[in-house]
Tab-separated table of C-alpha atoms and ligand atoms in Angstrom:
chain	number	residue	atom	x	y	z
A	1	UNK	CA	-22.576	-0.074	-2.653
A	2	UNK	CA	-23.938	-1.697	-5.738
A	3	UNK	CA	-21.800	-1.255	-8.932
A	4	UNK	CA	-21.417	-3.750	-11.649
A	5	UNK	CA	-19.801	-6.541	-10.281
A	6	UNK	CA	-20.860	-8.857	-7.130
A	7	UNK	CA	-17.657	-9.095	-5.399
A	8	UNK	CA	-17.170	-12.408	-4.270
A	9	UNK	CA	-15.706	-12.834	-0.645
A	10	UNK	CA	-13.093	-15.962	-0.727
A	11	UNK	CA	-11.473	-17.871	2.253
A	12	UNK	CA	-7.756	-18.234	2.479
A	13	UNK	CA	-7.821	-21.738	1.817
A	14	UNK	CA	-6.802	-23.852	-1.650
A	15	UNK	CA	-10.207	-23.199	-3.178
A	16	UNK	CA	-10.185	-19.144	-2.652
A	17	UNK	CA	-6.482	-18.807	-3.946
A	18	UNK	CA	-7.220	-21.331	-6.954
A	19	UNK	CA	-10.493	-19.019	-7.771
A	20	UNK	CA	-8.556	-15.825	-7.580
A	21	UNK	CA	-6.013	-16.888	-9.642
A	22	UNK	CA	-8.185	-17.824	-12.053
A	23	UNK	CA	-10.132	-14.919	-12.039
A	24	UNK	CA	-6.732	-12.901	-12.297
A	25	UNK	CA	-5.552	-15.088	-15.744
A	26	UNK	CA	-9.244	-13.923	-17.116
A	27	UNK	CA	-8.157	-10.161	-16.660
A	28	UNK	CA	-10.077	-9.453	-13.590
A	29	UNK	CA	-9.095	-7.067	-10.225
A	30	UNK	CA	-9.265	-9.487	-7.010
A	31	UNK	CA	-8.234	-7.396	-3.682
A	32	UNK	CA	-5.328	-9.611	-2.459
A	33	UNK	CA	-3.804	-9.839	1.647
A	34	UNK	CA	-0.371	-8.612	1.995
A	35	UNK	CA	2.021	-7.955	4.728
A	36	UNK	CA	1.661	-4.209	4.109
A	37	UNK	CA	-1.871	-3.287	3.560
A	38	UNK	CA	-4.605	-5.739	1.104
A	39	UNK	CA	-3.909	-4.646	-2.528
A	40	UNK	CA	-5.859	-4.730	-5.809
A	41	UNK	CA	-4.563	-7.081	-7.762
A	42	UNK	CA	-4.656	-7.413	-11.100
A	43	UNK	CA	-2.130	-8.953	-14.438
A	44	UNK	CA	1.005	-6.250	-14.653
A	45	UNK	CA	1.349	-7.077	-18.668
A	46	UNK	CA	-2.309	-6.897	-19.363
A	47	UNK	CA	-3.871	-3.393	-20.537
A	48	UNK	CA	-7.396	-3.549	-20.212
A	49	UNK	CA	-7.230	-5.331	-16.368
A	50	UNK	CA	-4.334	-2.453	-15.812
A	51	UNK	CA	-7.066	0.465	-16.866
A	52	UNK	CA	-9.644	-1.405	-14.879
A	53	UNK	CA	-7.299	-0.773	-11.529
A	54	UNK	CA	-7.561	3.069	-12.371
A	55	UNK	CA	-11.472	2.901	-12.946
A	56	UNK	CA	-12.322	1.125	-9.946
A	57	UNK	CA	-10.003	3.212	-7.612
A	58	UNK	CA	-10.747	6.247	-9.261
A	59	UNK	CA	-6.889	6.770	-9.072
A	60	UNK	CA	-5.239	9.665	-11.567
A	61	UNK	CA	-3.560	8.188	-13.895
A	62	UNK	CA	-0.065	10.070	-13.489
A	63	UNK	CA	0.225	7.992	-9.991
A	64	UNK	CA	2.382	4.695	-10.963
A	65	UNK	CA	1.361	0.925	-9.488
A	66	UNK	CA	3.632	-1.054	-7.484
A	67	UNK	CA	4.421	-4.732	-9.447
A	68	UNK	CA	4.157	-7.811	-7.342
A	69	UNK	CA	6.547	-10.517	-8.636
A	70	UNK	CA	7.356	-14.205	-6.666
A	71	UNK	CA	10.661	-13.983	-7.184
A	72	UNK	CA	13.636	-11.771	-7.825
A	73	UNK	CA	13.785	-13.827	-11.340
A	74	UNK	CA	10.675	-12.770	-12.080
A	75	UNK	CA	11.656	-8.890	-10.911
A	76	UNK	CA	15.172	-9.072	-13.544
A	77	UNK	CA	13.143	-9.603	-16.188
A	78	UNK	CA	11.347	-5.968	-15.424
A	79	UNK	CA	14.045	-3.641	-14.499
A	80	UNK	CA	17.815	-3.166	-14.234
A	81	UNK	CA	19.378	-3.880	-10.675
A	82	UNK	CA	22.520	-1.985	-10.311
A	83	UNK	CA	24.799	-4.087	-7.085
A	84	UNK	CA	22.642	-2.363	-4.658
A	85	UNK	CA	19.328	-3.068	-5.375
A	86	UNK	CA	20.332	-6.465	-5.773
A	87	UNK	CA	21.871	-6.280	-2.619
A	88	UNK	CA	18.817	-4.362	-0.862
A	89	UNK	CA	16.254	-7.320	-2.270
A	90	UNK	CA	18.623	-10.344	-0.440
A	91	UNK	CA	18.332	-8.387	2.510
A	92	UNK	CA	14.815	-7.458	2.298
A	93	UNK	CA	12.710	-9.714	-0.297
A	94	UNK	CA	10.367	-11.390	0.047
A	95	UNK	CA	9.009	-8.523	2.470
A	96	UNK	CA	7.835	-4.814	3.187
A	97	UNK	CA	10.406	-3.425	0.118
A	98	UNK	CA	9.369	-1.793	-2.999
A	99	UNK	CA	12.463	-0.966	-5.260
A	100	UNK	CA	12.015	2.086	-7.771
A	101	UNK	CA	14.450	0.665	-10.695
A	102	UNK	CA	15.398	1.567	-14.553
A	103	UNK	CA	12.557	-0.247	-16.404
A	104	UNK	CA	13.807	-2.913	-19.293
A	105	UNK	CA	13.132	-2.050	-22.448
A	106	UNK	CA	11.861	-5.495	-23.009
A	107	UNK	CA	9.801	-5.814	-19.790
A	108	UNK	CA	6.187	-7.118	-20.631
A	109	UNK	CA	4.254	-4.333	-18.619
A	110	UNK	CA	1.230	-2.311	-19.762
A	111	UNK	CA	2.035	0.938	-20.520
A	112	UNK	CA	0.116	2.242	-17.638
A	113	UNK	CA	1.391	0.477	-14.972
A	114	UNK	CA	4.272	2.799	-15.115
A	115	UNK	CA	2.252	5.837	-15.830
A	116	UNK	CA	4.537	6.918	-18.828
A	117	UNK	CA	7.939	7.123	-16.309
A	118	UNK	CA	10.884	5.058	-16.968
A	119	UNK	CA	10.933	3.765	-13.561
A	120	UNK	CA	9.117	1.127	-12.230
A	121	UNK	CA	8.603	-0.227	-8.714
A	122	UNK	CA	8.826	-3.436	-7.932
A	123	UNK	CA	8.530	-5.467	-4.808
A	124	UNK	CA	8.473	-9.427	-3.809
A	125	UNK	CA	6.085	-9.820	-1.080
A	126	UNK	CA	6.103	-12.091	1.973
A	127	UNK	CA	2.215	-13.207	2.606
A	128	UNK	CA	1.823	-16.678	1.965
A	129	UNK	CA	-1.470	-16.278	0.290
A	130	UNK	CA	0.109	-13.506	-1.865
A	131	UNK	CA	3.105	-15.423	-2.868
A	132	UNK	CA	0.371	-18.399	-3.318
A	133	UNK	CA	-1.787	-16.398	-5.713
A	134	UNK	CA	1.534	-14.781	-7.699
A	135	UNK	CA	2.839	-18.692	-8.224
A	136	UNK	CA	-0.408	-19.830	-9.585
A	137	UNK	CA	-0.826	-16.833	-11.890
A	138	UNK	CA	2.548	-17.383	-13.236
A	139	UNK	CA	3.479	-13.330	-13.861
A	140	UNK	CA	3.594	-10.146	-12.268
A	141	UNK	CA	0.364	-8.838	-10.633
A	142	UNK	CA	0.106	-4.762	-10.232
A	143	UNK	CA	-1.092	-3.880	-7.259
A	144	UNK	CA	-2.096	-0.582	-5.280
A	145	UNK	CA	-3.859	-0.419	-2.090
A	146	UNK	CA	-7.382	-1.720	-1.990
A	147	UNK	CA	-9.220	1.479	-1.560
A	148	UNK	CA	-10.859	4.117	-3.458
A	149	UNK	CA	-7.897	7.013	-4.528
A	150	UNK	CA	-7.649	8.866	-1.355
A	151	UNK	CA	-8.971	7.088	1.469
A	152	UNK	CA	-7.491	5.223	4.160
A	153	UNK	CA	-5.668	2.078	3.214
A	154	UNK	CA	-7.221	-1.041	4.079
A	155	UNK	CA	-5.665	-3.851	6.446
A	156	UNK	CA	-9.066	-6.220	6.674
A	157	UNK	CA	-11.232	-7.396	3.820
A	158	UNK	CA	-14.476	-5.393	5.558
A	159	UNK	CA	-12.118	-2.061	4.935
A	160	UNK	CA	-11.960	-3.525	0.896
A	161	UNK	CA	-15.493	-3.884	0.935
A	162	UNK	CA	-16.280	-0.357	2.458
A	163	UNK	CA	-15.372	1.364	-0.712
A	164	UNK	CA	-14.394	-1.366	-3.705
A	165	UNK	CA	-17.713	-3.863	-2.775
A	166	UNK	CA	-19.381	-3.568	-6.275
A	167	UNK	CA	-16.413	-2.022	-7.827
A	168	UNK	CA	-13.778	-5.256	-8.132
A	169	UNK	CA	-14.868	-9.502	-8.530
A	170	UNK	CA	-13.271	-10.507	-5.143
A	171	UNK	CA	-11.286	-9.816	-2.078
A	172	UNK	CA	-9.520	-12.748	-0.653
A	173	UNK	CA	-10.206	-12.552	3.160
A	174	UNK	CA	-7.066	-13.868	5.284
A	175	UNK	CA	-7.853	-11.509	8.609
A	176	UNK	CA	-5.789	-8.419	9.257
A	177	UNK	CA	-2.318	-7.487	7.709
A	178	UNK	CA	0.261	-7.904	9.728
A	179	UNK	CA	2.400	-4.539	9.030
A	180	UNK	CA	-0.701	-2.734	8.381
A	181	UNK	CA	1.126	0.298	6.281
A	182	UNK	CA	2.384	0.299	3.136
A	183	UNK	CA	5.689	-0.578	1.979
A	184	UNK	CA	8.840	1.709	1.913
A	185	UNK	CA	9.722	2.632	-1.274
A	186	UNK	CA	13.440	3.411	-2.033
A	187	UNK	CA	14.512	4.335	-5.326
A	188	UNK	CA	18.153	2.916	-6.658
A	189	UNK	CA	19.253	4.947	-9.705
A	190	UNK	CA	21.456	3.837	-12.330
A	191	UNK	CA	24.760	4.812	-10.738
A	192	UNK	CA	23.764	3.234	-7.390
A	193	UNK	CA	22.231	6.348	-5.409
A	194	UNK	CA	19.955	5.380	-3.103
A	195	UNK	CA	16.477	7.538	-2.682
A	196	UNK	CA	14.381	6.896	0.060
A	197	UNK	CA	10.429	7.756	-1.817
A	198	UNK	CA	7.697	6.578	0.836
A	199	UNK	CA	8.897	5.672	5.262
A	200	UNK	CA	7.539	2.493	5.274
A	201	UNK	CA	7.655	-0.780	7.875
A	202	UNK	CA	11.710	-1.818	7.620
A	203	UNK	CA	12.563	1.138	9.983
A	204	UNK	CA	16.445	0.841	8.806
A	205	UNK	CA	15.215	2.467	5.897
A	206	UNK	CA	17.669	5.492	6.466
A	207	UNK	CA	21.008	2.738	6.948
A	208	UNK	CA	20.089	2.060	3.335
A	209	UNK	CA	19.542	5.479	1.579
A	210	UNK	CA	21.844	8.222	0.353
A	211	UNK	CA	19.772	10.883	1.354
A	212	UNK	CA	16.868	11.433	3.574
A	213	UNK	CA	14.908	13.664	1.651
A	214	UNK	CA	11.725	11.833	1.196
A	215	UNK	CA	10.198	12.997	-2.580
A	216	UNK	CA	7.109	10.691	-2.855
A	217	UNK	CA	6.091	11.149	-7.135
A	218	UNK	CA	2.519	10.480	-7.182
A	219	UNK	CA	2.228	10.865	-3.698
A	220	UNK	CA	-0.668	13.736	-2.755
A	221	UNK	CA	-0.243	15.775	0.321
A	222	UNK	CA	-3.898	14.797	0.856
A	223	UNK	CA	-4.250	11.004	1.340
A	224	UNK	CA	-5.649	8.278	3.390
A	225	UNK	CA	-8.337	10.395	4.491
A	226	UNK	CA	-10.985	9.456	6.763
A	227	UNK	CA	-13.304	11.926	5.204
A	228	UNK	CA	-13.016	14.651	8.672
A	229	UNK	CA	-10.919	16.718	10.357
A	230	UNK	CA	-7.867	15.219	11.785
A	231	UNK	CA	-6.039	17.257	14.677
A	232	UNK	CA	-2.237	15.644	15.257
A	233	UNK	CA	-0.302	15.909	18.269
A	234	UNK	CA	-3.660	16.037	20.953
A	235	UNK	CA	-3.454	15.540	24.542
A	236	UNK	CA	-7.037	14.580	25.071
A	237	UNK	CA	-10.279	15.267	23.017
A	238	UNK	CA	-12.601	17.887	22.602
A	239	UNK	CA	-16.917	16.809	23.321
A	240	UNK	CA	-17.150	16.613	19.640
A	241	UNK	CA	-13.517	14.555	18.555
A	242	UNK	CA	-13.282	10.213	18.389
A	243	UNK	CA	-10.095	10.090	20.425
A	244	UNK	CA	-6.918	7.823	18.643
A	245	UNK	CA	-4.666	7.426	22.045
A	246	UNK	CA	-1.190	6.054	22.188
A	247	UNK	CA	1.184	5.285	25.355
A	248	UNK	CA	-0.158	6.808	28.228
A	249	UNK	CA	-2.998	8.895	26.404
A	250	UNK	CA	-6.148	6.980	26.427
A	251	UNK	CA	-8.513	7.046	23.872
A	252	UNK	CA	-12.039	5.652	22.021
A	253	UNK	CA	-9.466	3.593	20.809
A	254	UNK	CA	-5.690	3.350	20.897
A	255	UNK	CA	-2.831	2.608	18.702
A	256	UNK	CA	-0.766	1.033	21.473
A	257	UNK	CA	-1.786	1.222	25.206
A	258	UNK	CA	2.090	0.097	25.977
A	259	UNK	CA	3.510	2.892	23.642
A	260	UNK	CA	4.829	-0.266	20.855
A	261	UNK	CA	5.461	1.352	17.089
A	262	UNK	CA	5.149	-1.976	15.362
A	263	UNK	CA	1.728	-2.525	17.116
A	264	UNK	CA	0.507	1.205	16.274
A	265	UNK	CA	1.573	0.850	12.808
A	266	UNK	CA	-0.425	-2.375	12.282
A	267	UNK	CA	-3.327	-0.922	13.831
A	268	UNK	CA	-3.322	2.360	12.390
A	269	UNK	CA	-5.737	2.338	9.657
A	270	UNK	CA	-7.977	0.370	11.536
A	271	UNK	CA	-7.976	3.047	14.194
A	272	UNK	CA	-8.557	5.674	11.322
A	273	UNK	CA	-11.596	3.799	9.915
A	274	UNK	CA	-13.189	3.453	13.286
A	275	UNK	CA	-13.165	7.013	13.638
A	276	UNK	CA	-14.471	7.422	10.086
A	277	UNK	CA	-17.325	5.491	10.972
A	278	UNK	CA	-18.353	7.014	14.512
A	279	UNK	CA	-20.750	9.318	15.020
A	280	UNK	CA	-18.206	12.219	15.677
A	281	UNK	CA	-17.378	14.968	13.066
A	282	UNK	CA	-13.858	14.971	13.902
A	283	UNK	CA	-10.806	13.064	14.643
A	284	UNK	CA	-7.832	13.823	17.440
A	285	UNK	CA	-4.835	11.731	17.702
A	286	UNK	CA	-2.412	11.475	20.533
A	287	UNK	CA	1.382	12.534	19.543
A	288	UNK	CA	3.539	9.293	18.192
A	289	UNK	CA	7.595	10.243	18.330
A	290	UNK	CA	9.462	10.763	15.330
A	291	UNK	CA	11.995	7.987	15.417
A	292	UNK	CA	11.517	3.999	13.565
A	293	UNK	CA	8.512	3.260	12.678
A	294	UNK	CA	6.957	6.725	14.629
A	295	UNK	CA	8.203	8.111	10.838
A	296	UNK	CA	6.360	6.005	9.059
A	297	UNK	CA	3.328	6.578	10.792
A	298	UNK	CA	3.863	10.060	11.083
A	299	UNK	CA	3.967	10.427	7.587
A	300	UNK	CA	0.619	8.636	6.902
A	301	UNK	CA	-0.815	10.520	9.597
A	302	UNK	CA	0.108	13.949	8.069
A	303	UNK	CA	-1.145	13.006	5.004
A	304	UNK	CA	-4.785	11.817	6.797
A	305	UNK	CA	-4.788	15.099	8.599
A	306	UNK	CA	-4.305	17.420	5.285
A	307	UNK	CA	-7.537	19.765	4.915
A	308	UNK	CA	-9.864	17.869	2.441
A	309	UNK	CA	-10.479	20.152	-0.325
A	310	UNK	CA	-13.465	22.354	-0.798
B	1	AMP	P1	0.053	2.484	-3.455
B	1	AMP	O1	0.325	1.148	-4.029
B	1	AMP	O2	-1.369	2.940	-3.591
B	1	AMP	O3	0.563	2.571	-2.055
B	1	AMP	O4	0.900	3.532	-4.291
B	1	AMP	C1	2.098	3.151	-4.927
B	1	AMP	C2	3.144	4.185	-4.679
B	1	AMP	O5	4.303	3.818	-5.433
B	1	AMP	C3	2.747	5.571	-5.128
B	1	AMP	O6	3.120	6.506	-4.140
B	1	AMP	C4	3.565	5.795	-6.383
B	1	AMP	O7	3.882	7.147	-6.577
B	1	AMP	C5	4.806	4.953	-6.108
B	1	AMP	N1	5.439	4.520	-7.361
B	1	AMP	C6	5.024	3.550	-8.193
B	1	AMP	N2	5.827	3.472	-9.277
B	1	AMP	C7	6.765	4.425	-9.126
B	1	AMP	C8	7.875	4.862	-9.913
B	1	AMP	N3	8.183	4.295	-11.089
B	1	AMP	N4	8.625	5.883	-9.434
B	1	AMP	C9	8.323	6.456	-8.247
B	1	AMP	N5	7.276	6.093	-7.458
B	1	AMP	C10	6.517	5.095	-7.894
B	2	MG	MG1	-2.656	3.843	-1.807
């Protein structure tokens, strides 16, 4: 794709943090390596690199960004934490947790980043190149997936590249992420209610939360689509489906031959973009139960299979 920028591929080494950092102080979007899913990064408090986020993704603008901070420090400076989301980000931080929290009236965000609510969501993440490129930066960094509004989250730099290359100055290349979907989200409100928002990769998610209805702001029905059909809950393929098997149902390729959610969740968008890219017009994808992670990946997976619109 050629767009206005040539998007620089860096190593995860001292040289490609260093250059993303710097290119991240100068205002511009650098896709980033997380434990989750790679995100485009790019300064929280600074307006113009916040609206470029928006451009390049071709996100709507009602749909908030998540705010990467190093340190929980860094995060009380942004929002109120009643005792339990304090007591949520020991258990959880730095790691797969955003926290929807009262924003500060003080907190040095751009106006966007928080798409008008007065929420935002905040989360410490583990990757060391991550936390790396957060330190050298020095503030928060907002940061949605790395992928055009839409389509299926990326866990490799080549998924970046299939639909940002052009579109952002760099992705940081440090090989698949680990997770491989996004974070849970859980709300804390001001009188300590817990909200669970978005099934994510701690699985004791529902421990945590007050109530299991999962309200997802921002969130459309239709998302991380691979651009076909999707059929859910398939015991083999028709001639003209690329097959996604799990456990015992084989497939072009599988989530887990051994039936393992942790494995199926990190290679579930890689699954999706292999189908994406083979010849066949449609997409089937073996049943994955409804328990852990399973509702995590069920949830992503419902989304994917949503009819695209006309
Ligand atoms: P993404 O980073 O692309 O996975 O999307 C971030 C998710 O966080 C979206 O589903 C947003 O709706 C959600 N989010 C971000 N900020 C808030 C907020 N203040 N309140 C509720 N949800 C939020
Ligand atoms: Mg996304």
């Amino acid at each position: 794709m050629s767009g206005k920028y040539a998007t620089e591929r860096l190593s995860d080494d001292p040289a490609g943090i260093a250059r993303a950092a710097d290119l991240l102080r100068a205002g511009g979007l650098v896709a980033l390596p997380t434990e989750t899913v790679y995100g485009l990064a790019a300064r929280a408090d600074d307006d113009p690199a916040v609206a470029r986020i928006y451009r390049a993704k071709g996100r709507p603008g009602f749909n908030p960004l998540i705010v990467h901070v190093a340190s929980l420090a860094s995060a009380e400076a942004l929002a109120e934490f009643p005792d339990r989301a304090r007591e949520l980000a020991a258990a959880h931080w730095p790691g797969p947790l955003t926290l929807v929290l009262p924003r500060r009236r003080d907190a040095t965000l751009a106006a966007a980043v928080t798409a008008g609510l007065p929420t935002v969501a905040l989360r410490c993440p583990a990757h060391p190149a991550m936390k790396a490129v957060l330190e050298q930066v020095g503030g928060p960094l907002a940061a949605p997936s790395a992928n055009r509004s839409g389509f299926v989250s990326p866990t490799t730099a080549d998924h970046v590249l299939a639909t940002l290359d052009g579109r952002i100055d760099a992705v940081l290349d440090a090989g698949p992420c680990s997770a491989g979907i996004e974070s849970t989200i859980l709300a804390v409100r001001p009188d300590g209610r817990v909200e669970l928002l978005r099934p994510g990769p701690i699985a004791s998610e529902k421990d945590g939360a007050d109530t299991s209805a999962i309200e997802a702001p921002g969130q459309l029905a239709t998302h991380y689509a691979p651009g076909k059909p999707v059929r859910l809950a398939a015991t083999g393929p028709a001639a003209d489906e690329f097959m996604i098997g799990f456990g015992g149902i084989p497939g072009d390729c599988t989530l887990s031959p051994s039936g393992d959610l942790a494995v199926a969740a990190q290679r579930l968008y890689a699954c999706l973009h292999h189908g994406a890219r083979s010849g066949k017009p449609r997409i089937a994808v073996a049943p994955v139960p409804e328990e852990g992670l399973g509702l995590a990946i069920n949830d992503r997976l419902r989304r994917a299979a949503c009819p695209v619109e006309p």
